[in-house]
DNA sequence: AGCCCGGTGTTCAAATTTGAACACCGGGCT
DNA sequence: AGCCCGGTGTTCAAATTTGAACACCGGGCT
């Protein structure tokens, strides 16, 4: 179970550390940063609320809260969908775009320092392959796992 | 950055899934389960509050809250230290011990199913070595990272 | 003995997360 | 057209987390 212990420790520490840095650096949480990044990478810089929640493995209500906060801060804007009245798009504003661009270098550098530089290229590839498979398995059998 | 993406995805999914199972299975959160396990493994089934918080990479106030909750549930008991009036020990009660023993098999089985069984022995060793190194590096330079 | 720095665990308010309930709409069926 | 199932995003209360402030004590120094 050495792998498991290392995994949860690394996970907790990395999250804590990155959250800290982003908060000092850009005044946003790691989750808010991820929201900005996803929106920035999406076509038209906008995404459906549900799609965004799924991409971040976050609850719908949690996302509603965060988007509301970020809208107050001017980083994001809500837009309703013309073809489906129920749907809501979250759009990246220019201020949001500017903030990601300002925060990204430091964030990427810290990830590199804490994770990438600690490992060999081979270790990184193994880690990416292995955890990628873990993620695909979990997404494929969420109900099976809950049942058994 | 494939490794990084896989890592945070796996981390979020695993945590969510394990939390879910423990809540259904034993009525406790993943954090509470970890507290019980650490106490169970400690000599005398007790630990200083600060030592416990450090071991779980948790804040002191967060631990105070959780221990209070668990004390109400009868899983844990507070004991003050005779040699240092400031110190407080959290001790595992018999009910707490019984709960871990009841919850552990299912938890371990799920970890095995979701993580261990998805990977080869070689992948597991690489992952344990790599992430272990990451953890040691982070613990060694927490202040350095905050400064740069 | 007296002072002071650093460590201990708790308290508090504010922020965030969680999950259930909700209002509302789309689309398939008759 | 009318019904109904399932999906959309939000609201709400309760639980939890966060971080600063706090009260208190230990131990080294004089």
Short mmCIF file of C-alpha atoms (C1' of nucleotides) in Angstrom, two decimals:
data_model
loop_
_atom_site.label_atom_id
_atom_site.label_comp_id
_atom_site.label_asym_id
_atom_site.label_seq_id
_atom_site.Cartn_x
_atom_site.Cartn_y
_atom_site.Cartn_z
CA UNK A 1 0.00 0.00 0.00
CA UNK A 2 3.06 2.18 -0.29
CA UNK A 3 1.73 3.56 -3.59
CA UNK A 4 -1.59 4.47 -2.04
CA UNK A 5 -0.06 6.32 0.88
CA UNK A 6 2.31 8.22 -1.39
CA UNK A 7 -0.59 9.07 -3.65
CA UNK A 8 -2.88 10.60 -1.06
CA UNK A 9 0.00 12.44 0.61
CA UNK A 10 1.20 13.91 -2.66
CA UNK A 11 -2.34 14.78 -3.61
CA UNK A 12 -3.06 16.62 -0.37
CA UNK A 13 0.26 18.44 -0.31
CA UNK A 14 0.21 19.52 -3.93
CA UNK A 15 -3.33 20.81 -3.73
CA UNK A 16 -2.59 22.73 -0.57
CA UNK A 17 0.56 24.24 -1.98
CA UNK A 18 -0.92 25.24 -5.33
CA UNK A 19 -3.97 26.73 -3.67
CA UNK A 20 -1.69 28.80 -1.47
CA UNK A 21 0.35 30.09 -4.36
CA UNK A 22 -2.61 31.00 -6.55
CA UNK A 23 -4.27 32.79 -3.67
CA UNK A 24 -1.16 34.88 -3.01
CA UNK A 25 -0.35 35.33 -6.66
CA UNK A 26 -3.72 36.00 -8.25
CA UNK A 27 -6.25 36.02 -5.42
CA UNK A 28 -8.13 32.98 -6.68
CA UNK A 29 -8.45 29.38 -5.54
CA UNK A 30 -7.12 26.41 -7.44
CA UNK A 31 -10.68 25.53 -8.43
CA UNK A 32 -11.31 29.01 -9.78
CA UNK A 33 -8.06 28.84 -11.70
CA UNK A 34 -9.10 25.55 -13.27
CA UNK A 35 -12.44 27.06 -14.26
CA UNK A 36 -10.68 29.93 -15.99
CA UNK A 37 -8.28 27.58 -17.77
CA UNK A 38 -11.04 25.31 -19.03
CA UNK A 39 -13.06 28.22 -20.31
CA UNK A 40 -10.00 29.69 -21.98
CA UNK A 41 -9.34 26.43 -23.80
CA UNK A 42 -12.96 25.93 -24.88
CA UNK A 43 -14.19 27.04 -28.32
CA UNK A 44 -15.62 30.54 -28.02
CA UNK A 45 -14.17 30.73 -24.49
CA UNK A 46 -17.46 29.45 -23.11
CA UNK A 47 -18.92 26.24 -21.72
CA UNK A 48 -22.20 24.87 -20.51
CA UNK A 49 -22.47 24.80 -16.72
CA UNK A 50 -22.96 21.04 -16.63
CA UNK A 51 -20.08 20.38 -19.02
CA UNK A 52 -17.84 22.51 -16.84
CA UNK A 53 -18.93 20.77 -13.66
CA UNK A 54 -18.31 17.37 -15.23
CA UNK A 55 -14.89 18.39 -16.54
CA UNK A 56 -13.84 19.47 -13.06
CA UNK A 57 -15.51 16.53 -11.28
CA UNK A 58 -17.43 19.10 -9.29
CA UNK A 59 -21.04 19.24 -8.17
CA UNK A 60 -23.49 21.42 -10.07
CA UNK A 61 -24.36 23.47 -7.03
CA UNK A 62 -20.71 24.00 -6.20
CA UNK A 63 -20.10 25.30 -9.67
CA UNK A 64 -23.10 27.61 -9.46
CA UNK A 65 -21.60 29.12 -6.33
CA UNK A 66 -18.14 29.59 -7.79
CA UNK A 67 -19.39 31.04 -11.07
CA UNK A 68 -21.51 33.49 -9.10
CA UNK A 69 -18.47 34.57 -7.10
CA UNK A 70 -16.36 34.89 -10.22
CA UNK A 71 -19.09 36.81 -11.98
CA UNK A 72 -19.10 39.31 -9.11
CA UNK A 73 -15.34 39.60 -9.59
CA UNK A 74 -15.83 40.21 -13.31
CA UNK A 75 -13.83 37.18 -14.41
CA UNK A 76 -16.73 35.34 -15.96
CA UNK A 77 -20.11 36.15 -17.43
CA UNK A 78 -23.30 34.12 -17.73
CA UNK A 79 -25.03 33.85 -21.08
CA UNK A 80 -28.21 31.97 -21.82
CA UNK A 81 -28.42 29.68 -24.79
CA UNK A 82 -30.76 30.70 -27.61
CA UNK A 83 -31.57 27.13 -28.67
CA UNK A 84 -32.33 25.79 -25.20
CA UNK A 85 -33.78 28.11 -22.58
CA UNK A 86 -32.65 25.83 -19.74
CA UNK A 87 -29.00 25.96 -20.70
CA UNK A 88 -26.55 28.52 -19.35
CA UNK A 89 -23.13 29.25 -20.73
CA UNK A 90 -20.29 30.55 -18.61
CA UNK A 91 -18.08 32.85 -20.70
CA UNK A 92 -14.60 34.07 -19.95
CA UNK A 93 -14.41 37.87 -19.83
CA UNK A 94 -11.38 39.85 -20.92
CA UNK A 95 -10.51 40.41 -17.28
CA UNK A 96 -10.71 36.68 -16.71
CA UNK A 97 -8.54 35.99 -19.72
CA UNK A 98 -6.01 38.55 -18.49
CA UNK A 99 -5.96 36.99 -15.04
CA UNK A 100 -5.24 33.48 -16.33
CA UNK A 101 -2.44 34.80 -18.50
CA UNK A 102 -0.96 36.57 -15.51
CA UNK A 103 -1.32 33.63 -13.14
CA UNK A 104 -0.41 30.79 -15.50
CA UNK A 105 3.38 31.17 -15.62
CA UNK A 106 3.81 31.03 -11.87
CA UNK A 107 1.38 28.17 -11.54
CA UNK A 108 3.00 26.13 -14.29
CA UNK A 109 6.43 26.83 -12.83
CA UNK A 110 5.35 25.57 -9.43
CA UNK A 111 3.82 22.41 -10.86
CA UNK A 112 7.04 21.84 -12.72
CA UNK A 113 9.13 22.46 -9.64
CA UNK A 114 7.08 20.27 -7.33
CA UNK A 115 6.09 17.43 -9.60
CA UNK A 116 7.81 17.36 -12.97
CA UNK A 117 11.36 18.14 -11.86
CA UNK A 118 11.19 15.55 -9.11
CA UNK A 119 10.66 12.73 -11.58
CA UNK A 120 12.49 11.21 -14.52
CA UNK A 121 10.94 11.27 -17.96
CA UNK A 122 10.25 7.58 -17.67
CA UNK A 123 8.57 8.00 -14.30
CA UNK A 124 6.41 10.77 -15.71
CA UNK A 125 5.29 8.65 -18.61
CA UNK A 126 4.49 5.70 -16.38
CA UNK A 127 2.57 7.96 -14.04
CA UNK A 128 0.59 9.53 -16.88
CA UNK A 129 -0.23 6.14 -18.43
CA UNK A 130 -1.14 4.53 -15.12
CA UNK A 131 -3.27 7.29 -13.68
CA UNK A 132 -4.86 7.88 -17.06
CA UNK A 133 -6.00 4.29 -17.03
CA UNK A 134 -7.28 4.65 -13.46
CA UNK A 135 -9.34 7.66 -14.49
CA UNK A 136 -10.80 5.91 -17.55
CA UNK A 137 -11.73 2.90 -15.46
CA UNK A 138 -13.47 5.02 -12.86
CA UNK A 139 -15.44 6.97 -15.44
CA UNK A 140 -16.53 3.74 -17.05
CA UNK A 141 -17.89 2.04 -13.97
CA UNK A 142 -19.07 4.69 -11.56
CA UNK A 143 -22.33 2.85 -10.96
CA UNK A 144 -20.67 -0.56 -10.69
CA UNK A 145 -18.37 0.75 -7.97
CA UNK A 146 -21.26 2.25 -6.02
CA UNK A 147 -23.12 -1.04 -6.21
CA UNK A 148 -20.32 -3.30 -5.07
CA UNK B 1 1.49 18.03 -18.88
CA UNK B 2 -0.33 14.76 -19.47
CA UNK B 3 0.96 13.45 -16.14
CA UNK B 4 -0.35 16.48 -14.28
CA UNK B 5 -3.81 16.30 -15.76
CA UNK B 6 -4.07 12.57 -15.06
CA UNK B 7 -2.87 13.20 -11.53
CA UNK B 8 -5.41 15.82 -10.53
CA UNK B 9 -8.22 13.93 -12.25
CA UNK B 10 -7.37 10.68 -10.51
CA UNK B 11 -6.97 12.50 -7.24
CA UNK B 12 -10.37 14.19 -7.43
CA UNK B 13 -12.18 11.08 -8.60
CA UNK B 14 -10.64 8.73 -6.09
CA UNK B 15 -11.30 11.04 -3.19
CA UNK B 16 -14.89 11.55 -4.22
CA UNK B 17 -15.49 7.86 -4.70
CA UNK B 18 -13.89 6.77 -1.45
CA UNK B 19 -15.72 9.45 0.50
CA UNK B 20 -18.98 8.23 -0.96
CA UNK B 21 -18.34 4.62 -0.07
CA UNK B 22 -17.23 5.31 3.48
CA UNK B 23 -20.23 7.52 4.06
CA UNK B 24 -22.61 4.81 2.88
CA UNK B 25 -20.70 2.02 4.50
CA UNK B 26 -19.74 3.42 7.88
CA UNK B 27 -21.27 6.87 8.06
CA UNK B 28 -17.94 8.67 8.24
CA UNK B 29 -15.94 10.83 5.84
CA UNK B 30 -12.63 9.83 4.33
CA UNK B 31 -10.88 12.27 6.66
CA UNK B 32 -12.54 10.75 9.70
CA UNK B 33 -11.59 7.28 8.51
CA UNK B 34 -7.97 8.37 8.16
CA UNK B 35 -8.05 9.80 11.68
CA UNK B 36 -9.31 6.49 13.03
CA UNK B 37 -6.68 4.51 11.10
CA UNK B 38 -3.82 6.71 12.29
CA UNK B 39 -4.94 6.47 15.88
CA UNK B 40 -5.34 2.73 15.56
CA UNK B 41 -1.81 2.37 14.27
CA UNK B 42 -0.27 4.65 16.91
CA UNK B 43 1.28 3.27 20.10
CA UNK B 44 -1.35 3.27 22.83
CA UNK B 45 -3.97 4.09 20.16
CA UNK B 46 -3.49 7.78 20.87
CA UNK B 47 -1.78 10.77 19.31
CA UNK B 48 -1.13 14.41 20.04
CA UNK B 49 -3.48 16.74 18.18
CA UNK B 50 -0.66 18.49 16.38
CA UNK B 51 1.01 15.22 15.39
CA UNK B 52 -2.28 14.01 13.98
CA UNK B 53 -2.88 17.22 12.06
CA UNK B 54 0.61 17.06 10.59
CA UNK B 55 0.26 13.43 9.63
CA UNK B 56 -2.94 14.21 7.73
CA UNK B 57 -1.65 17.48 6.27
CA UNK B 58 -4.63 19.12 7.90
CA UNK B 59 -5.01 22.41 9.74
CA UNK B 60 -5.11 22.42 13.52
CA UNK B 61 -8.52 24.05 13.64
CA UNK B 62 -9.93 21.58 11.14
CA UNK B 63 -8.73 18.72 13.28
CA UNK B 64 -10.22 20.28 16.41
CA UNK B 65 -13.57 20.38 14.64
CA UNK B 66 -13.41 16.79 13.42
CA UNK B 67 -12.23 15.39 16.73
CA UNK B 68 -15.08 17.21 18.45
CA UNK B 69 -17.56 15.65 16.04
CA UNK B 70 -16.05 12.22 16.47
CA UNK B 71 -16.01 12.62 20.23
CA UNK B 72 -19.74 13.33 20.13
CA UNK B 73 -20.14 10.14 18.10
CA UNK B 74 -18.12 8.22 20.68
CA UNK B 75 -15.38 7.17 18.28
CA UNK B 76 -12.64 9.14 19.96
CA UNK B 77 -11.86 10.56 23.36
CA UNK B 78 -9.74 13.52 24.43
CA UNK B 79 -7.15 13.04 27.16
CA UNK B 80 -4.85 15.69 28.54
CA UNK B 81 -1.19 14.98 28.95
CA UNK B 82 0.16 14.80 32.53
CA UNK B 83 3.65 16.08 31.61
CA UNK B 84 2.51 19.06 29.52
CA UNK B 85 -0.73 20.80 30.40
CA UNK B 86 -1.00 22.33 26.93
CA UNK B 87 -0.94 19.01 25.15
CA UNK B 88 -4.06 17.03 24.27
CA UNK B 89 -4.17 13.42 23.17
CA UNK B 90 -6.87 12.01 20.96
CA UNK B 91 -7.52 8.38 21.90
CA UNK B 92 -9.36 5.75 19.93
CA UNK B 93 -12.32 4.33 21.87
CA UNK B 94 -13.50 0.75 21.58
CA UNK B 95 -16.38 1.92 19.43
CA UNK B 96 -13.92 3.73 17.19
CA UNK B 97 -11.73 0.65 16.97
CA UNK B 98 -14.76 -1.46 16.11
CA UNK B 99 -15.82 0.97 13.40
CA UNK B 100 -12.44 0.95 11.66
CA UNK B 101 -12.38 -2.81 11.71
CA UNK B 102 -15.82 -2.91 10.18
CA UNK B 103 -15.11 -0.26 7.54
CA UNK B 104 -11.57 -1.24 6.60
CA UNK B 105 -12.24 -4.32 4.42
CA UNK B 106 -14.62 -2.48 2.10
CA UNK B 107 -12.37 0.53 1.92
CA UNK B 108 -9.26 -1.48 1.16
CA UNK B 109 -11.16 -3.51 -1.42
CA UNK B 110 -12.27 -0.35 -3.19
CA UNK B 111 -8.77 1.13 -3.21
CA UNK B 112 -7.54 -2.14 -4.63
CA UNK B 113 -10.25 -2.21 -7.26
CA UNK B 114 -9.86 1.40 -8.35
CA UNK B 115 -6.12 1.89 -8.11
CA UNK B 116 -4.11 -1.25 -7.51
CA UNK B 117 -5.84 -3.57 -9.95
CA UNK B 118 -5.65 -0.99 -12.72
CA UNK B 119 -1.86 -0.97 -12.65
CA UNK B 120 0.96 -3.43 -13.15
CA UNK B 121 3.33 -4.19 -10.32
CA UNK B 122 6.02 -2.20 -12.07
CA UNK B 123 3.72 0.77 -12.51
CA UNK B 124 2.81 0.64 -8.84
CA UNK B 125 6.43 0.62 -7.77
CA UNK B 126 7.29 3.51 -10.06
CA UNK B 127 4.32 5.45 -8.77
CA UNK B 128 5.21 4.80 -5.14
CA UNK B 129 8.86 5.77 -5.68
CA UNK B 130 8.04 8.85 -7.72
CA UNK B 131 5.30 10.27 -5.55
CA UNK B 132 7.24 9.37 -2.43
CA UNK B 133 10.06 11.53 -3.71
CA UNK B 134 7.64 14.33 -4.53
CA UNK B 135 6.29 14.24 -0.98
CA UNK B 136 9.76 14.26 0.59
CA UNK B 137 10.80 17.20 -1.57
CA UNK B 138 7.73 19.19 -0.61
CA UNK B 139 8.16 18.54 3.08
CA UNK B 140 11.79 19.61 2.82
CA UNK B 141 11.23 22.95 1.16
CA UNK B 142 7.85 24.22 2.17
CA UNK B 143 9.23 27.62 3.01
CA UNK B 144 11.40 27.78 -0.10
CA UNK B 145 8.38 27.15 -2.29
CA UNK B 146 6.38 29.85 -0.54
CA UNK B 147 9.20 32.31 -1.03
CA UNK B 148 9.82 31.70 -4.73
"C1'" DA C 1 12.21 34.51 40.50
"C1'" DG C 2 11.00 37.31 36.16
"C1'" DC C 3 10.85 37.98 31.11
"C1'" DC C 4 10.01 36.57 26.66
"C1'" DC C 5 9.85 33.69 22.56
"C1'" DG C 6 7.72 29.95 20.63
"C1'" DG C 7 4.51 26.16 20.80
"C1'" DT C 8 -0.28 24.08 22.17
"C1'" DG C 9 -5.11 23.56 21.08
"C1'" DT C 10 -9.41 26.28 20.73
"C1'" DT C 11 -12.64 29.82 19.20
"C1'" DC C 12 -14.71 32.61 15.95
"C1'" DA C 13 -16.53 34.58 11.63
"C1'" DA C 14 -16.45 34.09 6.89
"C1'" DA C 15 -16.01 31.22 2.84
"C1'" DT C 16 -16.96 27.03 0.69
"C1'" DT C 17 -18.96 22.44 -0.07
"C1'" DT C 18 -22.57 19.06 -0.02
"C1'" DG C 19 -26.86 17.01 -1.24
"C1'" DA C 20 -31.71 17.28 -1.48
"C1'" DA C 21 -35.54 19.88 -3.14
"C1'" DC C 22 -37.08 22.82 -6.48
"C1'" DA C 23 -38.88 25.25 -10.77
"C1'" DC C 24 -38.60 24.88 -15.30
"C1'" DC C 25 -38.16 23.15 -20.04
"C1'" DG C 26 -37.44 19.53 -24.23
"C1'" DG C 27 -38.74 15.86 -26.57
"C1'" DG C 28 -40.99 11.44 -27.31
"C1'" DC C 29 -45.25 9.33 -27.20
"C1'" DT C 30 -50.27 9.06 -27.91
"C1'" DA D 1 -52.45 19.30 -28.20
"C1'" DG D 2 -51.53 16.75 -23.66
"C1'" DC D 3 -48.71 13.80 -20.66
"C1'" DC D 4 -44.65 12.41 -18.67
"C1'" DC D 5 -39.79 11.26 -18.10
"C1'" DG D 6 -35.45 13.09 -17.82
"C1'" DG D 7 -32.30 16.93 -17.96
"C1'" DT D 8 -30.99 22.01 -16.75
"C1'" DG D 9 -29.27 25.21 -13.35
"C1'" DT D 10 -30.51 27.29 -8.89
"C1'" DT D 11 -31.76 27.64 -4.01
"C1'" DC D 12 -31.49 26.40 0.57
"C1'" DA D 13 -29.92 24.67 5.08
"C1'" DA D 14 -26.50 22.13 7.21
"C1'" DA D 15 -21.78 20.54 7.43
"C1'" DT D 16 -17.15 21.55 6.82
"C1'" DT D 17 -12.94 24.24 5.96
"C1'" DT D 18 -9.98 28.16 6.40
"C1'" DG D 19 -7.09 31.41 8.65
"C1'" DA D 20 -6.52 34.83 12.06
"C1'" DA D 21 -6.88 35.87 16.84
"C1'" DC D 22 -6.71 34.13 21.22
"C1'" DA D 23 -5.52 32.23 25.97
"C1'" DC D 24 -2.36 29.62 27.93
"C1'" DC D 25 1.92 27.21 29.13
"C1'" DG D 26 7.25 25.56 28.81
"C1'" DG D 27 11.69 26.47 28.83
"C1'" DG D 28 15.84 29.22 28.18
"C1'" DC D 29 17.96 33.19 29.69
"C1'" DT D 30 19.32 36.61 33.12
#
